[in-house]
Amino acid sequence: MENNSELPKFDNHLWIKILIGMAIGIGVGLTLSPHGLAIVEPEISSLLASWIKLPGIFFLGIIQMVVIPLILCSIVLGITQSGELTFLKKIGIRVVLYFVCTTIVAVTIGMTLANIINPGNFIDQELVQNFQVEQTTAAEGSGQQTFDSLTIPDRISNMIPTNIAGAVVEKNLLQIVISAMVFGVALLSIPAASAKPVLNLCESGQAVSMKIVGWAMTIAPYAVFGLLCDITIKLGFGAIAGMGMYMATVIIGLICMMVAYGVIATVIGKQNPITFFKAIKETQLLAFSTSSSAATMPFTLSCAETRLGVSPKVSRFVVPLGATINMDGTALYQVVAAIFLIQIFGDASGIELTTVGMVMLIMTTVGASIGTPATPGVGIVVLATILTSIGLDPAAVGFILGVDRILDMCRTSVNVTGDLTASVVMNRFMKDV
Ligand code: ASP
């Protein structure tokens, strides 16, 4: 049953092709962008952007088409391949504890850096005042709340799927993961003969999904070119102005987290760190380019099994679950962003971060990162909820929105690296079970 032959293999030069796609995409984007070299009129550049991004849209469309059946089939097969509920109980408890611990590490790194660097002190006051004026005018004009205001308990209770079809339609991956787990456990608990037809269906479903992912892989470099060119045309250099220190704080934090993964993979996962990072580079580049752990999930799974030698019964449980709930990069970013915004707007709102406040912020962020969907740009929407819970106006996220996409690309690479690190660690932990 432990057969990973249906997984698409990475072509050895894929990462070079992806890197070239990225470089050309950014170069062309900066040349065309109204906020860059602006060699064409803004209307023409936005028209070109919508054509250039087409390969990226095809790529994401194909992956999104198969990601839900793939998650369902992988988790059901992962659970049933383990053969017994004890294995499942052990891996379930260990992996969730592991995810919580690494998220706490990420949040602590973010909090420490934000307090040492104090990115809020480097912000031009004019930028803040302009933003506040814009906010007031917008609020007077519309009276609408832009960011959804689900509380953290609401988000947690939303994890339980009451309608599977609804979860699929809404692409609520966490609910899909939970449904698949319940099904997997139930299949393991009924007579093998009754479970067989569903398992056969899942095996075919997984093989078909992976075949389609293999096709998508061939256009990955063009997709990356299109996606990055489109983003660069829209952002140019303009968005970065004035936000350098905030961005640097998040990026330094994410680099520290990568180093932490290297240490964890070496010490606990017994991997050679150089071989580990070499094996996962394509997956990281795809995560960077798509800004979506979910869209990268099929490649993460393939990488875990074909490159890192993780047993399918471990990877098919850990990777889909990790892609959905393990978001260390997002948690780190959220805590830096929250502290940065408190440094800027805290005085006006009468908010000061005390030690108790910091602990609350850590707990809220760890909980919230679990409920953050694995798609582009959602980290900032959940950040709005975190801000509400610490008493800051959620509209403050508008201040950092301009640079969010760039940080999203970086934090998604970290999220995916976290899932791969978890796979090698769990592979080792579960060897004896
Ligand atoms: N884009 C991130 C991911 O898919 C989530 C986020 O931080 O917005 O992992």
Coordinates of C-alpha atoms and ligand atoms in Angstrom, one line a residue:
M1 CA 0.0 0.0 0.0
E2 CA 2.9 2.4 0.7
N3 CA 3.4 3.4 -2.9
N4 CA 4.4 6.8 -3.9
S5 CA 5.1 6.1 -7.6
E6 CA 2.0 8.2 -8.6
L7 CA 3.6 11.3 -7.3
P8 CA 5.1 13.7 -9.9
K9 CA 8.9 13.9 -9.6
F10 CA 10.6 17.3 -9.7
D11 CA 12.7 17.8 -12.8
N12 CA 16.3 18.5 -11.7
H13 CA 16.5 21.9 -13.4
L14 CA 13.0 23.0 -12.3
W15 CA 14.4 25.4 -9.6
I16 CA 16.7 27.1 -12.1
K17 CA 13.8 27.6 -14.5
I18 CA 11.6 28.9 -11.7
L19 CA 14.4 31.3 -10.6
I20 CA 14.8 32.6 -14.2
G21 CA 11.0 33.0 -14.5
M22 CA 11.0 35.0 -11.2
A23 CA 13.9 37.2 -12.3
I24 CA 12.5 38.0 -15.7
G25 CA 9.0 38.5 -14.2
I26 CA 10.4 41.1 -11.7
G27 CA 12.6 42.7 -14.4
V28 CA 9.8 43.1 -16.9
G29 CA 7.4 44.2 -14.2
L30 CA 9.7 47.0 -12.9
T31 CA 10.2 48.1 -16.5
L32 CA 6.5 48.4 -17.2
S33 CA 5.3 49.5 -13.8
P34 CA 4.0 53.1 -13.4
H35 CA 5.8 53.0 -10.0
G36 CA 9.0 51.7 -11.7
L37 CA 10.6 52.7 -15.0
A38 CA 7.2 53.4 -16.5
I39 CA 8.2 52.9 -20.1
V40 CA 4.5 52.7 -21.1
E41 CA 1.3 54.5 -20.0
P42 CA -0.3 53.2 -16.8
E43 CA -3.4 51.9 -18.7
I44 CA -1.2 49.9 -21.1
S45 CA 0.8 48.5 -18.3
S46 CA -2.3 47.3 -16.5
L47 CA -3.6 45.8 -19.7
L48 CA -0.3 44.0 -20.3
A49 CA -0.3 42.8 -16.7
S50 CA -3.7 41.1 -17.2
W51 CA -2.3 39.2 -20.2
I52 CA 1.1 38.4 -18.8
K53 CA -0.4 36.8 -15.7
L54 CA -2.5 34.4 -17.7
P55 CA -0.1 31.4 -17.3
G56 CA -0.1 32.0 -13.6
I57 CA -3.9 32.0 -13.5
F58 CA -4.0 28.7 -15.5
F59 CA -1.5 27.2 -13.1
L60 CA -3.3 28.3 -10.0
G61 CA -6.6 27.2 -11.6
I62 CA -5.4 23.7 -12.3
I63 CA -3.9 23.3 -8.8
Q64 CA -7.0 24.7 -7.1
M65 CA -9.1 22.3 -9.2
V66 CA -7.4 19.3 -7.7
V67 CA -6.4 20.5 -4.2
I68 CA -9.7 19.6 -2.5
P69 CA -10.0 16.0 -3.9
L70 CA -6.3 15.7 -3.2
I71 CA -6.6 16.7 0.5
L72 CA -9.6 14.5 1.0
C73 CA -8.0 11.4 -0.6
S74 CA -4.5 12.0 0.9
I75 CA -5.8 12.4 4.5
V76 CA -8.2 9.4 4.2
L77 CA -5.4 7.2 2.7
G78 CA -2.8 8.6 5.2
I79 CA -5.1 7.6 8.1
T80 CA -6.1 4.3 6.8
Q81 CA -2.5 3.4 5.7
S82 CA -1.4 3.8 9.3
G83 CA -3.5 0.7 9.9
E84 CA -4.5 1.3 13.4
L85 CA -5.9 4.0 15.6
T86 CA -3.0 4.0 18.1
F87 CA -0.6 5.2 15.3
L88 CA -3.1 7.9 14.5
K89 CA -3.6 9.0 18.1
K90 CA 0.2 9.2 18.6
I91 CA 0.9 11.1 15.4
G92 CA -2.1 13.4 15.9
I93 CA -1.0 14.4 19.4
R94 CA 2.6 14.7 18.5
V95 CA 2.1 16.7 15.4
V96 CA -0.4 19.2 17.0
L97 CA 2.0 19.7 20.0
Y98 CA 4.9 20.2 17.6
F99 CA 2.9 22.7 15.6
V100 CA 2.0 24.7 18.7
C101 CA 5.6 24.7 19.9
T102 CA 7.0 25.9 16.6
T103 CA 4.3 28.6 16.4
I104 CA 5.3 29.8 19.9
V105 CA 8.9 29.9 18.7
A106 CA 7.9 32.0 15.7
V107 CA 5.8 34.4 17.7
T108 CA 8.5 34.8 20.3
I109 CA 11.1 35.6 17.5
G110 CA 8.7 38.1 16.0
M111 CA 8.0 39.8 19.4
T112 CA 11.6 40.0 20.4
L113 CA 12.7 41.5 17.1
A114 CA 9.8 44.0 17.0
N115 CA 10.7 45.1 20.5
I116 CA 14.4 45.4 19.8
I117 CA 14.2 47.1 16.4
N118 CA 11.1 49.2 17.2
P119 CA 10.1 49.6 13.5
G120 CA 7.4 52.0 14.5
N121 CA 10.0 54.6 15.4
F122 CA 11.3 54.8 11.8
I123 CA 8.0 55.9 10.3
D124 CA 7.6 59.3 8.8
Q125 CA 4.9 61.1 10.8
E126 CA 3.5 62.6 7.6
L127 CA 2.8 59.1 6.3
V128 CA 0.8 58.4 9.5
Q129 CA -1.1 61.6 9.4
N130 CA -2.0 61.2 5.7
F131 CA -3.2 57.7 6.5
Q132 CA -5.4 58.9 9.4
V133 CA -6.9 61.6 7.3
E134 CA -7.7 59.1 4.5
Q135 CA -9.2 56.7 7.1
T136 CA -11.5 59.3 8.6
T137 CA -12.7 60.4 5.2
A138 CA -13.3 56.8 4.1
A139 CA -15.1 56.0 7.3
E140 CA -17.3 59.1 7.0
G141 CA -18.0 58.3 3.4
S142 CA -19.0 54.6 3.7
G143 CA -19.5 53.7 7.3
Q144 CA -18.5 50.2 6.3
Q145 CA -16.2 47.8 8.0
T146 CA -13.7 46.4 5.5
F147 CA -12.3 43.5 7.4
D148 CA -14.5 40.7 8.7
S149 CA -14.9 40.8 12.4
L150 CA -15.1 37.1 13.5
T151 CA -13.8 36.7 17.0
I152 CA -11.2 34.1 17.7
P153 CA -13.8 31.7 19.5
D154 CA -16.0 32.1 16.4
R155 CA -13.1 31.1 14.2
I156 CA -12.4 28.1 16.3
S157 CA -16.0 26.9 16.4
N158 CA -16.2 27.4 12.6
M159 CA -13.5 24.7 12.3
I160 CA -16.2 22.0 12.8
P161 CA -17.9 21.3 9.4
T162 CA -21.7 21.0 9.6
N163 CA -22.1 20.8 5.9
I164 CA -19.3 19.1 3.8
A165 CA -20.7 20.4 0.5
G166 CA -20.7 23.9 2.0
A167 CA -17.1 23.5 3.1
V168 CA -16.1 22.5 -0.4
V169 CA -18.0 25.3 -2.1
E170 CA -16.5 27.9 0.3
K171 CA -13.0 26.2 -0.1
N172 CA -12.8 26.1 3.7
L173 CA -9.7 23.8 3.8
L174 CA -9.7 23.4 7.6
Q175 CA -13.2 22.1 7.6
I176 CA -12.3 19.8 4.7
V177 CA -9.3 18.5 6.6
I178 CA -11.4 17.8 9.7
S179 CA -14.1 16.0 7.7
A180 CA -11.5 13.9 5.9
M181 CA -10.0 12.9 9.3
V182 CA -13.4 11.9 10.7
F183 CA -14.0 9.8 7.6
G184 CA -10.6 8.3 7.7
V185 CA -11.0 7.2 11.4
A186 CA -14.5 5.8 10.6
L187 CA -13.1 3.8 7.7
L188 CA -10.5 2.4 9.9
S189 CA -13.1 1.4 12.4
I190 CA -15.4 -0.6 10.0
P191 CA -14.8 -4.0 8.5
A192 CA -12.1 -3.9 5.8
A193 CA -14.4 -5.3 3.2
S194 CA -16.9 -2.4 3.6
A195 CA -14.1 0.2 3.6
K196 CA -12.5 -1.2 0.4
P197 CA -14.6 0.5 -2.2
V198 CA -14.1 4.0 -0.7
L199 CA -10.4 3.4 -0.3
N200 CA -10.1 2.3 -3.9
L201 CA -11.9 5.5 -4.9
C202 CA -9.5 7.5 -2.8
E203 CA -6.5 5.8 -4.4
S204 CA -7.8 6.6 -7.9
G205 CA -8.7 10.1 -6.8
Q206 CA -5.2 10.7 -5.5
A207 CA -3.5 9.3 -8.5
V208 CA -5.6 11.4 -10.9
S209 CA -5.1 14.5 -8.9
M210 CA -1.3 14.0 -8.8
K211 CA -1.2 13.3 -12.6
I212 CA -2.9 16.7 -13.1
V213 CA -0.4 18.4 -10.7
G214 CA 2.4 16.8 -12.8
W215 CA 1.0 18.6 -15.8
A216 CA 0.8 21.9 -14.0
M217 CA 4.4 21.5 -12.9
T218 CA 5.5 21.8 -16.5
I219 CA 4.2 25.3 -16.8
A220 CA 5.4 26.4 -13.3
P221 CA 8.3 28.6 -14.6
Y222 CA 5.9 30.5 -17.0
A223 CA 3.3 30.8 -14.2
V224 CA 5.9 32.2 -11.8
F225 CA 7.0 34.7 -14.5
G226 CA 3.4 35.8 -15.0
L227 CA 2.5 36.1 -11.3
L228 CA 5.6 38.0 -10.3
C229 CA 5.4 40.3 -13.4
D230 CA 1.8 41.2 -12.6
I231 CA 2.5 41.9 -8.9
T232 CA 5.6 44.0 -9.8
I233 CA 3.7 46.0 -12.3
K234 CA 1.1 46.8 -9.7
L235 CA 3.5 47.6 -6.8
G236 CA 6.7 48.9 -8.4
F237 CA 9.1 50.4 -5.9
G238 CA 6.4 52.9 -4.6
A239 CA 4.8 50.7 -2.0
I240 CA 8.1 50.0 -0.2
A241 CA 8.9 53.6 0.5
G242 CA 8.8 54.4 4.2
M243 CA 8.1 50.8 5.2
G244 CA 11.7 49.6 4.9
M245 CA 12.3 49.0 8.6
Y246 CA 9.0 47.2 9.2
M247 CA 9.6 45.0 6.2
A248 CA 13.2 44.3 7.4
T249 CA 11.9 43.3 10.8
V250 CA 9.5 40.8 9.4
I251 CA 12.1 39.4 6.9
I252 CA 14.8 39.1 9.5
G253 CA 12.3 37.2 11.7
L254 CA 11.5 34.9 8.8
I255 CA 15.2 34.2 8.2
C256 CA 15.6 33.4 11.9
M257 CA 12.7 31.0 11.6
M258 CA 14.3 29.3 8.6
V259 CA 17.5 28.9 10.6
A260 CA 15.4 27.4 13.4
Y261 CA 14.0 24.9 10.9
G262 CA 17.5 24.0 9.8
V263 CA 18.4 23.3 13.4
I264 CA 15.2 21.3 14.0
A265 CA 15.6 19.2 10.8
T266 CA 19.3 18.5 11.7
V267 CA 18.9 17.8 15.4
I268 CA 15.5 16.2 15.6
G269 CA 14.9 15.1 12.0
K270 CA 18.5 13.8 11.6
Q271 CA 18.8 15.4 8.2
N272 CA 21.9 17.1 6.7
P273 CA 20.8 20.8 6.7
I274 CA 22.4 21.4 3.2
T275 CA 20.8 18.4 1.6
F276 CA 17.5 19.3 3.3
F277 CA 17.4 22.9 2.0
K278 CA 18.6 21.7 -1.4
A279 CA 15.8 19.2 -1.6
I280 CA 13.0 21.7 -0.8
K281 CA 14.1 24.7 -2.8
E282 CA 11.6 24.3 -5.7
T283 CA 8.8 24.0 -3.2
Q284 CA 9.9 27.1 -1.4
L285 CA 10.1 29.0 -4.7
L286 CA 6.6 27.9 -5.7
A287 CA 5.3 29.0 -2.3
F288 CA 7.0 32.3 -2.7
S289 CA 5.5 32.8 -6.2
T290 CA 2.0 31.7 -5.5
S291 CA 1.7 33.0 -1.9
S292 CA -0.5 30.0 -1.1
S293 CA 0.4 27.1 1.1
A294 CA -2.7 25.3 -0.3
A295 CA -1.7 25.7 -3.9
T296 CA 1.8 24.5 -3.0
M297 CA 0.5 21.5 -1.0
P298 CA 0.7 18.9 -3.8
F299 CA 4.3 19.9 -4.4
T300 CA 5.0 19.9 -0.7
L301 CA 3.6 16.3 -0.5
S302 CA 5.7 15.2 -3.5
C303 CA 8.8 16.8 -2.1
A304 CA 8.3 15.2 1.4
E305 CA 8.0 11.7 -0.1
T306 CA 10.2 11.7 -3.2
R307 CA 13.0 14.1 -2.0
L308 CA 13.1 13.8 1.8
G309 CA 12.1 10.1 2.0
V310 CA 9.2 10.7 4.4
S311 CA 6.9 7.7 4.7
P312 CA 3.5 8.3 2.9
K313 CA 1.6 7.3 6.0
V314 CA 3.3 10.3 7.8
S315 CA 3.4 12.8 5.0
R316 CA -0.2 12.3 3.8
F317 CA -1.3 13.2 7.3
V318 CA 1.2 15.8 8.3
V319 CA 1.4 17.8 5.0
P320 CA -2.3 18.5 4.4
L321 CA -2.8 19.2 8.1
G322 CA 0.3 21.4 8.2
A323 CA -0.7 23.4 5.0
T324 CA -3.9 24.2 6.8
I325 CA -3.0 24.9 10.4
N326 CA 0.7 25.2 10.6
M327 CA 1.5 28.8 9.7
D328 CA 4.7 29.9 11.6
G329 CA 5.6 32.6 9.0
T330 CA 2.1 34.1 9.2
A331 CA 2.1 34.0 13.0
L332 CA 5.6 35.7 13.1
Y333 CA 4.4 38.4 10.7
Q334 CA 1.2 39.0 12.5
V335 CA 2.9 39.6 15.8
V336 CA 5.5 42.0 14.3
A337 CA 2.7 43.8 12.4
A338 CA 0.5 44.1 15.5
I339 CA 3.4 45.5 17.6
F340 CA 4.4 47.9 14.7
L341 CA 0.8 49.2 14.5
I342 CA 0.6 49.6 18.3
Q343 CA 3.9 51.6 18.2
I344 CA 2.3 53.9 15.6
F345 CA -1.3 54.1 16.6
G346 CA -1.2 52.9 20.2
D347 CA -0.8 56.3 21.8
A348 CA -3.8 57.7 20.0
S349 CA -6.0 54.7 21.0
G350 CA -4.6 54.7 24.6
I351 CA -3.1 51.2 24.1
E352 CA 0.2 50.2 25.6
L353 CA 1.7 46.8 25.4
T354 CA 2.4 45.5 28.9
T355 CA 3.8 42.1 29.7
V356 CA 0.3 40.7 30.2
G357 CA -0.6 42.3 26.9
M358 CA 2.4 40.6 25.2
V359 CA 1.3 37.2 26.6
M360 CA -2.2 37.8 25.4
L361 CA -0.9 38.8 22.0
I362 CA 1.2 35.6 21.8
M363 CA -1.8 33.4 22.7
T364 CA -4.1 35.2 20.4
T365 CA -1.7 34.9 17.5
V366 CA -1.0 31.2 18.0
G367 CA -4.7 30.5 18.0
A368 CA -5.4 32.8 15.1
S369 CA -2.6 31.4 12.9
I370 CA -4.3 28.0 13.2
G371 CA -7.5 29.5 11.7
T372 CA -5.7 31.4 9.0
P373 CA -6.7 29.9 5.6
A374 CA -3.8 28.9 3.4
T375 CA -4.5 31.4 0.6
P376 CA -2.9 34.6 -0.5
G377 CA -3.3 37.7 1.6
V378 CA -5.5 36.1 4.4
G379 CA -2.9 36.6 7.1
I380 CA -3.7 40.3 7.1
V381 CA -7.4 39.8 7.3
V382 CA -6.9 37.6 10.4
L383 CA -4.5 40.3 11.7
A384 CA -7.5 42.6 11.7
T385 CA -9.2 40.2 14.2
I386 CA -6.0 40.2 16.4
L387 CA -6.0 44.0 16.4
T388 CA -9.6 44.1 17.5
S389 CA -8.8 41.6 20.4
I390 CA -6.1 43.9 21.6
G391 CA -8.3 47.0 21.3
L392 CA -6.8 48.6 18.2
D393 CA -8.9 49.7 15.3
P394 CA -8.8 46.9 12.7
A395 CA -8.7 49.5 10.0
A396 CA -5.1 50.2 11.0
V397 CA -4.1 47.2 8.8
G398 CA -4.7 49.5 5.8
F399 CA -1.4 51.2 6.8
I400 CA 0.6 48.1 5.9
L401 CA -1.6 46.8 3.1
G402 CA 0.6 48.2 0.4
V403 CA 3.6 46.0 1.3
D404 CA 1.6 43.0 2.3
R405 CA 1.9 41.0 -0.9
I406 CA 5.7 41.0 -0.7
L407 CA 5.6 39.9 2.9
D408 CA 3.0 37.3 2.1
M409 CA 5.3 35.7 -0.5
C410 CA 8.1 35.5 2.1
R411 CA 5.9 34.2 5.0
T412 CA 4.3 31.5 2.7
S413 CA 7.8 30.1 1.9
V414 CA 8.4 29.9 5.7
N415 CA 4.9 28.2 6.3
V416 CA 5.7 25.6 3.7
T417 CA 9.2 25.0 5.0
G418 CA 7.6 24.5 8.4
D419 CA 5.4 21.7 7.0
L420 CA 8.3 20.0 5.4
T421 CA 10.3 20.2 8.6
A422 CA 7.4 18.8 10.5
S423 CA 7.3 15.9 8.1
V424 CA 10.9 14.9 8.6
V425 CA 10.6 15.3 12.4
M426 CA 7.4 13.2 12.5
N427 CA 8.9 10.6 10.2
R428 CA 11.6 10.1 12.8
F429 CA 9.3 10.3 15.8
M430 CA 6.9 7.7 14.3
K431 CA 9.6 5.2 13.2
D432 CA 9.3 3.2 16.4
V433 CA 5.5 3.1 16.4
Ligands
ASP1 N1 -0.5 33.2 2.2 C1 -0.3 32.5 3.4 C2 -0.3 31.0 3.1 O1 -0.9 30.5 2.3 C3 -1.3 32.8 4.4 C4 -1.1 34.3 4.8 O2 -0.3 34.5 5.7 O3 -1.7 35.2 4.2 O4 0.4 30.2 3.8

